[in-house]
């Protein structure tokens, strides 16, 4: 038995070492040659590998054990790092192009369970009432606890017209409930623009894809064909982020040439960058500079950036840059707080590693990580955010990091009184799917306050004040101009 165990251990150790070499750990060892190889820890890993191979109740393939060991190693780092097998690597590339078959949900991992970051507007998930903060505990009949994020995404995506059943756990609802969704071709247009009234434009950025900067530039040119703008609202509420270079592009559209947009700090030289409003930081390769001929008024038009608790990552970079340069007034609620950069590192066999390699900082040196962007003017639109998860709530989230973490945002922030806990006072019935809030609609309270700000009229801090004013003769008290 001892000989058999030793043999299994040696085989396991050889397999593990081979996998590490496949994943380019040899390159890391060369770059950090001073670090000793953790031989004793590898022996422990080999021992566990061997015991599972010899004693587990059912046979387990080497491939499965190695894959799960890698997943555990990566998922133990932070909520955003992930190992991407060939299918997941392909899906990631597809998602940045904005077209795929699926449900329309941005998801992450919380405590080993799939968590909804944000439903994408005008998709099956959005129309079915899926909410930010919902936990997807089952996909069809498969529990998601412990499931790699890439596997969960793979199970939710599929051929348009096919059904999938999600079992949802929602704060404030006593029991999990099922939602049946029909997959569609999700063709997410990241930029939506319209003229609110003569002279006032509205641009909503849903997420940051490969063409976001180009689409924004086209929308701005279309506005100015109708005449000079008096004001502009840039809406990044519930925008989960996306490509870093596109965040630089959107910021660069409104900032002076070569103004600092964001800088990053990490352990490797490639992770330490200063990204400015210049062509090489948002155009890949020899592509055309689509911001070159923007109307001059774009750089000076009074602006409001609308944010909320779902504003994350790339959209926080934009809000922070425009706020620091005093180019726009940020209105809404505190943002998500994802201030880290994930780099896609290609590995062998068409696989990849999505690895957190840096924290990013606003031009003034503020770290967004686990803190978010504080708006210049707080405006509560009455939405129930009691189940809203932020970066600071996620297990193993990165700490703030160095930088001027305590720096205050520009402008005079006015905080409304805290809202009552709607989950306690008014629980939703099981499986309820209330009408979705539509950004940019006529009843959009925060957008109305953004327009008030641009016109120099009083800004009301909470929709509750408006409701109270409608039942009392007293006039609602304005809180900011």
Coordinates of C-alpha atoms in Angstrom, one line a residue:
X1 CA 0.0 0.0 0.0
X2 CA 2.9 2.4 0.9
X3 CA 4.5 1.7 -2.5
X4 CA 1.1 2.3 -4.3
X5 CA 0.7 5.6 -2.4
X6 CA 4.2 6.8 -3.2
X7 CA 3.7 5.9 -6.9
X8 CA 0.4 7.8 -6.9
X9 CA 2.1 10.8 -5.2
X10 CA 4.9 10.9 -7.7
X11 CA 2.4 10.6 -10.6
X12 CA 0.3 13.4 -9.1
X13 CA 3.4 15.6 -8.5
X14 CA 4.5 15.1 -12.0
X15 CA 1.1 16.0 -13.4
X16 CA 0.8 19.1 -11.3
X17 CA 4.2 20.3 -12.2
X18 CA 3.4 19.7 -15.9
X19 CA 0.3 21.7 -15.6
X20 CA 2.2 24.6 -14.0
X21 CA 4.7 24.6 -16.8
X22 CA 1.8 24.6 -19.3
X23 CA 0.4 27.7 -17.7
X24 CA 3.7 29.6 -18.2
X25 CA 4.7 29.5 -14.6
X26 CA 8.2 28.9 -15.9
X27 CA 8.1 32.5 -17.3
X28 CA 7.1 33.8 -14.0
X29 CA 9.9 31.9 -12.3
X30 CA 12.4 33.4 -14.7
X31 CA 11.0 36.9 -14.1
X32 CA 11.1 36.4 -10.3
X33 CA 14.1 34.1 -10.1
X34 CA 14.8 35.1 -6.5
X35 CA 11.5 33.5 -5.3
X36 CA 12.1 29.9 -4.2
X37 CA 9.7 27.2 -5.7
X38 CA 7.4 26.2 -2.8
X39 CA 8.4 22.5 -3.0
X40 CA 6.8 21.5 0.3
X41 CA 3.5 23.1 -0.7
X42 CA 3.7 21.3 -4.0
X43 CA 4.3 18.1 -2.1
X44 CA 1.1 18.7 -0.1
X45 CA -0.8 19.4 -3.3
X46 CA 0.5 16.2 -4.7
X47 CA -0.5 14.3 -1.6
X48 CA -4.1 15.6 -1.9
X49 CA -4.1 14.8 -5.6
X50 CA -2.9 11.2 -4.9
X51 CA -5.4 10.6 -2.1
X52 CA -8.3 11.7 -4.2
X53 CA -7.1 9.5 -7.1
X54 CA -6.8 6.4 -4.9
X55 CA -9.5 6.8 -2.2
X56 CA -12.4 9.0 -3.6
X57 CA -15.7 7.1 -3.8
X58 CA -15.7 7.4 -7.6
X59 CA -12.9 7.7 -10.2
X60 CA -11.9 11.3 -11.1
X61 CA -10.0 12.2 -14.2
X62 CA -6.7 14.0 -14.0
X63 CA -8.1 16.7 -16.2
X64 CA -10.9 17.5 -13.8
X65 CA -8.7 17.5 -10.7
X66 CA -6.1 19.9 -12.3
X67 CA -8.9 22.1 -13.7
X68 CA -10.6 22.4 -10.3
X69 CA -7.2 23.0 -8.6
X70 CA -6.6 25.9 -11.0
X71 CA -10.1 27.3 -10.5
X72 CA -9.7 27.2 -6.7
X73 CA -6.3 28.9 -6.9
X74 CA -7.7 31.7 -9.1
X75 CA -11.0 32.2 -7.3
X76 CA -9.3 32.4 -4.0
X77 CA -7.6 35.7 -5.1
X78 CA -10.4 38.1 -5.5
X79 CA -14.0 38.2 -7.0
X80 CA -12.9 39.3 -10.5
X81 CA -10.0 36.9 -11.4
X82 CA -11.0 33.8 -13.4
X83 CA -9.6 30.9 -15.4
X84 CA -11.0 30.8 -18.9
X85 CA -11.1 27.6 -20.7
X86 CA -11.4 27.6 -24.5
X87 CA -15.2 28.1 -24.5
X88 CA -15.1 30.8 -21.8
X89 CA -12.2 32.6 -23.6
X90 CA -14.2 32.7 -26.8
X91 CA -17.3 33.9 -24.9
X92 CA -15.3 36.8 -23.4
X93 CA -14.2 37.9 -26.8
X94 CA -17.8 37.7 -28.1
X95 CA -19.2 39.7 -25.2
X96 CA -16.8 42.7 -25.8
X97 CA -18.2 42.8 -29.4
X98 CA -21.7 43.1 -28.0
X99 CA -23.5 40.2 -29.8
X100 CA -24.3 36.8 -28.4
X101 CA -27.2 34.4 -27.7
X102 CA -28.3 34.5 -24.1
X103 CA -30.4 36.3 -21.5
X104 CA -28.8 39.7 -21.0
X105 CA -27.3 39.5 -17.5
X106 CA -24.0 40.8 -16.2
X107 CA -23.0 38.4 -13.5
X108 CA -20.3 37.8 -10.9
X109 CA -19.6 35.5 -8.0
X110 CA -20.6 36.1 -4.4
X111 CA -19.9 33.5 -1.7
X112 CA -19.6 30.8 -4.3
X113 CA -23.0 31.6 -5.9
X114 CA -23.7 33.5 -9.2
X115 CA -24.8 37.1 -8.4
X116 CA -26.5 39.5 -10.8
X117 CA -24.5 42.7 -11.2
X118 CA -27.0 44.2 -13.6
X119 CA -29.5 43.2 -16.2
X120 CA -29.0 44.7 -19.6
X121 CA -31.8 46.9 -20.8
X122 CA -34.3 45.5 -23.3
X123 CA -33.2 41.8 -22.9
X124 CA -35.1 38.7 -21.6
X125 CA -33.6 39.1 -18.1
X126 CA -34.5 42.8 -17.9
X127 CA -38.1 42.3 -19.1
X128 CA -38.6 39.4 -16.6
X129 CA -37.7 41.6 -13.7
X130 CA -34.3 40.2 -12.8
X131 CA -32.7 42.7 -10.4
X132 CA -29.2 43.7 -9.5
X133 CA -28.2 41.8 -6.3
X134 CA -30.3 38.7 -7.1
X135 CA -28.5 35.4 -6.5
X136 CA -28.9 32.7 -9.2
X137 CA -28.9 29.6 -7.1
X138 CA -29.8 27.2 -9.9
X139 CA -29.6 27.2 -13.7
X140 CA -32.1 24.6 -14.9
X141 CA -31.6 21.8 -12.4
X142 CA -27.9 22.5 -11.7
X143 CA -27.0 24.3 -8.4
X144 CA -24.5 27.2 -9.0
X145 CA -22.7 27.1 -5.6
X146 CA -19.1 26.4 -6.3
X147 CA -19.6 26.6 -10.1
X148 CA -16.9 28.6 -12.0
X149 CA -18.3 31.8 -13.4
X150 CA -17.3 30.8 -16.9
X151 CA -19.4 27.6 -16.6
X152 CA -22.4 29.5 -15.3
X153 CA -22.2 31.9 -18.3
X154 CA -21.8 29.0 -20.7
X155 CA -25.0 27.4 -19.2
X156 CA -27.0 30.6 -19.5
X157 CA -26.0 31.3 -23.1
X158 CA -27.2 29.3 -26.0
X159 CA -29.2 29.2 -29.1
X160 CA -31.9 31.9 -29.4
X161 CA -35.4 30.6 -28.9
X162 CA -34.4 27.9 -26.3
X163 CA -35.6 28.1 -22.7
X164 CA -33.7 28.2 -19.5
X165 CA -35.0 28.2 -15.9
X166 CA -33.2 30.3 -13.3
X167 CA -33.9 29.8 -9.6
X168 CA -33.5 33.2 -7.9
X169 CA -32.9 34.1 -4.3
X170 CA -33.8 37.7 -3.6
X171 CA -33.4 39.7 -0.4
X172 CA -36.8 40.4 1.1
X173 CA -38.4 37.3 -0.5
X174 CA -38.9 34.3 1.8
X175 CA -38.3 31.5 -0.6
X176 CA -36.3 31.1 -3.9
X177 CA -38.5 31.3 -7.0
X178 CA -38.1 30.2 -10.6
X179 CA -38.1 32.4 -13.6
X180 CA -38.4 30.9 -17.1
X181 CA -36.6 32.8 -19.8
X182 CA -36.3 32.4 -23.5
X183 CA -32.8 33.1 -24.9
X184 CA -32.5 35.8 -27.6
X185 CA -29.7 37.1 -29.7
X186 CA -28.4 39.8 -27.5
X187 CA -27.1 42.6 -29.7
X188 CA -26.2 45.2 -27.1
X189 CA -25.8 48.7 -28.5
X190 CA -23.7 50.4 -25.9
X191 CA -24.6 54.0 -26.7
X192 CA -28.1 55.4 -26.9
X193 CA -28.7 59.1 -27.5
X194 CA -31.6 61.5 -27.9
X195 CA -32.4 65.2 -27.7
X196 CA -34.4 65.8 -24.5
X197 CA -35.5 69.2 -25.7
X198 CA -33.9 71.8 -28.0
X199 CA -30.3 72.4 -26.9
X200 CA -30.2 69.6 -24.3
X201 CA -28.7 66.2 -25.3
X202 CA -28.9 62.9 -23.4
X203 CA -26.4 60.0 -24.0
X204 CA -26.7 56.7 -22.2
X205 CA -23.7 54.4 -22.1
X206 CA -24.8 50.9 -21.2
X207 CA -21.4 49.3 -21.2
X208 CA -18.0 49.8 -22.7
X209 CA -17.5 47.7 -25.9
X210 CA -15.1 47.9 -28.8
X211 CA -17.2 50.6 -30.6
X212 CA -18.4 52.6 -27.7
X213 CA -16.1 55.6 -28.4
X214 CA -17.0 55.6 -32.1
X215 CA -20.7 55.4 -31.3
X216 CA -20.4 58.3 -28.8
X217 CA -18.6 60.5 -31.3
X218 CA -21.3 59.9 -33.9
X219 CA -24.0 60.7 -31.4
X220 CA -22.3 64.0 -30.4
X221 CA -21.9 65.0 -34.1
X222 CA -25.6 64.3 -34.7
X223 CA -26.5 66.6 -31.8
X224 CA -24.5 69.5 -33.2
X225 CA -26.0 69.1 -36.6
X226 CA -29.2 70.4 -34.9
X227 CA -27.4 73.4 -33.4
X228 CA -25.2 74.3 -30.4
X229 CA -25.8 72.4 -27.2
X230 CA -26.7 74.2 -24.0
X231 CA -26.3 71.2 -21.8
X232 CA -25.5 67.5 -22.0
X233 CA -26.4 64.5 -19.7
X234 CA -24.1 61.5 -19.7
X235 CA -25.9 58.6 -18.1
X236 CA -23.7 55.7 -16.8
X237 CA -26.1 54.4 -14.2
X238 CA -26.0 50.6 -13.8
X239 CA -23.2 50.5 -16.4
X240 CA -21.0 47.5 -15.3
X241 CA -18.0 48.7 -17.2
X242 CA -16.0 46.9 -19.9
X243 CA -12.9 47.9 -21.9
X244 CA -10.4 50.2 -20.3
X245 CA -9.4 51.9 -23.6
X246 CA -13.1 52.8 -24.3
X247 CA -13.4 54.4 -20.9
X248 CA -10.4 56.6 -21.9
X249 CA -12.1 57.3 -25.2
X250 CA -15.4 58.5 -23.6
X251 CA -13.5 60.7 -21.2
X252 CA -11.2 62.0 -23.9
X253 CA -14.2 63.2 -25.9
X254 CA -14.9 65.9 -23.2
X255 CA -11.4 66.6 -21.8
X256 CA -8.5 68.7 -23.2
X257 CA -5.9 66.9 -25.3
X258 CA -3.4 65.0 -23.1
X259 CA -5.4 65.5 -19.9
X260 CA -4.8 62.6 -17.5
X261 CA -7.8 60.3 -17.5
X262 CA -6.6 57.5 -15.1
X263 CA -3.5 55.9 -13.9
X264 CA -2.9 52.3 -12.7
X265 CA -0.5 50.8 -10.2
X266 CA 0.6 47.1 -10.0
X267 CA 3.6 44.9 -9.5
X268 CA 4.8 44.7 -13.2
X269 CA 5.9 47.5 -15.4
X270 CA 3.0 46.8 -17.8
X271 CA 0.6 47.3 -14.9
X272 CA 1.8 50.9 -14.2
X273 CA 0.3 53.2 -16.7
X274 CA -0.7 56.8 -17.1
X275 CA -3.5 57.0 -19.6
X276 CA -4.2 60.5 -21.1
X277 CA -6.6 61.9 -23.5
X278 CA -4.5 61.1 -26.6
X279 CA -5.1 58.9 -29.6
X280 CA -2.7 56.1 -28.7
X281 CA -4.6 55.4 -25.5
X282 CA -8.0 54.7 -27.0
X283 CA -7.4 53.7 -30.6
X284 CA -5.9 50.3 -31.2
X285 CA -3.3 49.9 -33.8
X286 CA -3.5 52.1 -36.9
X287 CA -7.2 52.8 -36.6
X288 CA -8.7 56.2 -37.3
X289 CA -8.9 58.8 -34.5
X290 CA -12.7 59.0 -34.4
X291 CA -12.5 61.9 -31.8
X292 CA -10.3 64.1 -34.0
X293 CA -13.1 66.2 -35.7
X294 CA -15.6 66.5 -32.8
X295 CA -17.4 69.9 -32.7
X296 CA -15.4 72.4 -30.5
X297 CA -18.5 72.9 -28.3
X298 CA -18.2 69.3 -27.0
X299 CA -15.2 70.3 -24.8
X300 CA -17.1 73.2 -23.1
X301 CA -20.8 72.3 -23.0
X302 CA -22.1 72.1 -19.4
X303 CA -22.4 68.5 -18.3
X304 CA -24.0 66.2 -15.8
X305 CA -22.9 62.6 -15.3
X306 CA -25.6 60.4 -13.7
X307 CA -24.4 57.5 -11.5
X308 CA -25.8 54.9 -9.1
X309 CA -24.7 51.8 -7.2
X310 CA -24.5 49.8 -10.4
X311 CA -22.0 52.2 -12.0
X312 CA -18.8 50.1 -12.0
X313 CA -15.3 49.9 -13.3
X314 CA -14.9 51.6 -16.7
X315 CA -17.9 53.9 -16.0
X316 CA -16.4 54.9 -12.6
X317 CA -13.2 55.8 -14.5
X318 CA -15.2 58.2 -16.7
X319 CA -17.1 59.7 -13.8
X320 CA -14.0 60.1 -11.7
X321 CA -12.0 61.8 -14.5
X322 CA -14.7 64.3 -15.4
X323 CA -15.3 65.0 -11.7
X324 CA -11.6 65.6 -10.9
X325 CA -11.1 67.9 -13.9
X326 CA -14.3 69.8 -12.9
X327 CA -15.6 69.1 -16.4
X328 CA -19.0 67.7 -15.2
X329 CA -21.2 67.6 -12.1
X330 CA -21.8 64.0 -10.9
X331 CA -25.3 63.5 -9.7
X332 CA -27.0 60.4 -8.2
X333 CA -25.8 57.8 -5.7
X334 CA -22.4 56.4 -4.6
X335 CA -21.0 54.0 -7.2
X336 CA -20.1 50.3 -7.0
X337 CA -16.4 50.7 -6.2
X338 CA -14.6 48.3 -8.6
X339 CA -11.2 50.0 -8.9
X340 CA -9.2 47.1 -10.2
X341 CA -7.9 46.2 -13.7
X342 CA -8.2 42.7 -15.1
X343 CA -5.8 41.6 -17.8
X344 CA -6.5 38.7 -20.2
X345 CA -3.3 36.6 -20.3
X346 CA -3.5 34.0 -23.1
X347 CA -2.4 30.5 -22.2
X348 CA -1.9 27.3 -24.2
X349 CA -4.8 25.4 -25.9
X350 CA -6.9 28.6 -26.5
X351 CA -7.4 29.1 -22.8
X352 CA -6.7 32.3 -20.8
X353 CA -6.4 33.8 -17.4
X354 CA -8.4 36.9 -16.4
X355 CA -6.1 38.2 -13.7
X356 CA -6.3 41.3 -11.5
X357 CA -3.1 43.0 -12.3
X358 CA -3.5 46.6 -11.0
X359 CA -5.6 49.1 -9.1
X360 CA -6.6 52.3 -10.9
X361 CA -6.8 55.9 -9.6
X362 CA -8.5 59.0 -10.7
X363 CA -6.4 62.0 -11.9
X364 CA -6.3 63.5 -8.4
X365 CA -5.0 60.2 -6.9
X366 CA -8.3 58.9 -5.5
X367 CA -8.6 55.1 -5.3
X368 CA -12.1 53.9 -6.3
X369 CA -11.5 50.3 -5.1
X370 CA -14.1 49.4 -2.5
X371 CA -15.0 53.1 -2.1
X372 CA -16.6 54.2 -5.4
X373 CA -17.3 57.7 -6.6
X374 CA -19.2 60.0 -4.4
X375 CA -21.5 62.2 -6.4
X376 CA -21.3 66.0 -6.1
X377 CA -25.0 66.1 -5.6
X378 CA -26.8 63.1 -4.0
X379 CA -30.2 62.5 -5.6
X380 CA -32.4 59.5 -4.5
X381 CA -34.9 58.4 -7.1
X382 CA -36.8 56.2 -4.7
X383 CA -35.6 52.8 -6.2
X384 CA -35.3 50.1 -3.6
X385 CA -31.5 49.6 -3.2
X386 CA -31.7 47.5 0.0
X387 CA -30.4 44.4 -1.9
X388 CA -27.7 46.3 -3.8
X389 CA -24.3 44.6 -3.5
X390 CA -21.2 46.8 -3.8
X391 CA -17.5 45.9 -4.2
X392 CA -16.9 46.3 -0.4
X393 CA -19.5 43.6 0.3
X394 CA -17.8 41.0 -1.9
X395 CA -15.8 38.3 -0.2
X396 CA -12.0 38.6 -0.8
X397 CA -12.3 42.1 -2.4
X398 CA -9.1 44.1 -2.7
X399 CA -8.5 46.8 -0.2
X400 CA -8.4 50.5 -1.3
X401 CA -4.7 50.6 -1.9
X402 CA -2.4 53.6 -1.8
X403 CA -3.5 56.9 -3.1
X404 CA -5.4 59.8 -1.7
X405 CA -8.2 57.6 -0.4
X406 CA -9.7 60.4 1.7
X407 CA -9.7 63.0 -1.0
X408 CA -13.1 64.7 -1.3
X409 CA -14.9 65.1 -4.6
X410 CA -15.3 68.5 -6.0
X411 CA -18.6 70.4 -5.4
X412 CA -20.9 70.5 -2.4
X413 CA -22.4 67.2 -1.8
X414 CA -25.8 67.1 -0.2
X415 CA -27.0 63.9 1.3
X416 CA -30.7 63.2 1.7
X417 CA -32.1 61.4 4.8
X418 CA -31.6 57.6 4.6
X419 CA -34.5 55.7 3.0
X420 CA -36.5 53.3 5.1
X421 CA -35.6 49.6 4.7
X422 CA -38.2 48.6 2.0
X423 CA -37.3 45.0 2.4
X424 CA -38.6 45.0 5.9
X425 CA -41.6 47.2 5.4
X426 CA -42.9 45.9 2.1
X427 CA -41.8 42.4 1.1
X428 CA -42.4 41.5 -2.5
X429 CA -44.6 38.5 -3.1
X430 CA -42.7 35.4 -4.2
X431 CA -41.7 35.6 -7.8
X432 CA -43.0 39.1 -8.3
X433 CA -41.7 40.9 -11.4
X434 CA -42.5 44.6 -11.0
X435 CA -42.2 47.0 -14.0
X436 CA -38.6 47.9 -14.8
X437 CA -37.3 51.3 -14.3
X438 CA -36.4 52.8 -17.7
X439 CA -33.4 55.2 -17.8
X440 CA -34.1 58.3 -19.8
X441 CA -37.9 57.9 -19.6
X442 CA -40.1 61.0 -18.9
X443 CA -40.6 59.8 -15.3
X444 CA -36.8 59.4 -14.7
X445 CA -36.5 61.5 -11.5
X446 CA -32.7 61.8 -11.5
X447 CA -32.7 62.8 -15.1
X448 CA -35.2 65.6 -14.3
X449 CA -32.9 66.8 -11.5
X450 CA -29.9 66.7 -13.9
X451 CA -31.9 69.0 -16.3
X452 CA -32.7 71.3 -13.4
X453 CA -29.0 71.6 -12.6
X454 CA -28.1 72.4 -16.2
X455 CA -30.8 75.1 -16.3
X456 CA -29.8 76.6 -13.0
X457 CA -33.0 75.5 -11.3
X458 CA -33.4 73.9 -7.8
X459 CA -32.4 70.3 -7.5
X460 CA -34.5 68.1 -5.3
X461 CA -32.6 65.5 -3.3
X462 CA -35.3 62.8 -3.1
X463 CA -38.3 61.7 -5.0
X464 CA -40.0 61.4 -1.6
X465 CA -39.8 65.1 -1.2
X466 CA -41.8 65.5 -4.4
X467 CA -44.3 62.9 -3.2
X468 CA -44.7 64.8 0.1
X469 CA -45.1 68.1 -1.7
X470 CA -48.0 66.7 -3.7
X471 CA -49.9 65.9 -0.5
X472 CA -49.0 69.1 1.5
X473 CA -49.5 72.7 0.6
X474 CA -45.8 73.5 1.5
X475 CA -43.4 73.7 -1.4
X476 CA -40.6 71.1 -1.6
X477 CA -37.4 72.6 -0.3
X478 CA -34.6 72.7 -2.9
X479 CA -31.2 71.4 -1.7
X480 CA -28.7 72.3 -4.3
X481 CA -28.2 74.4 -7.3

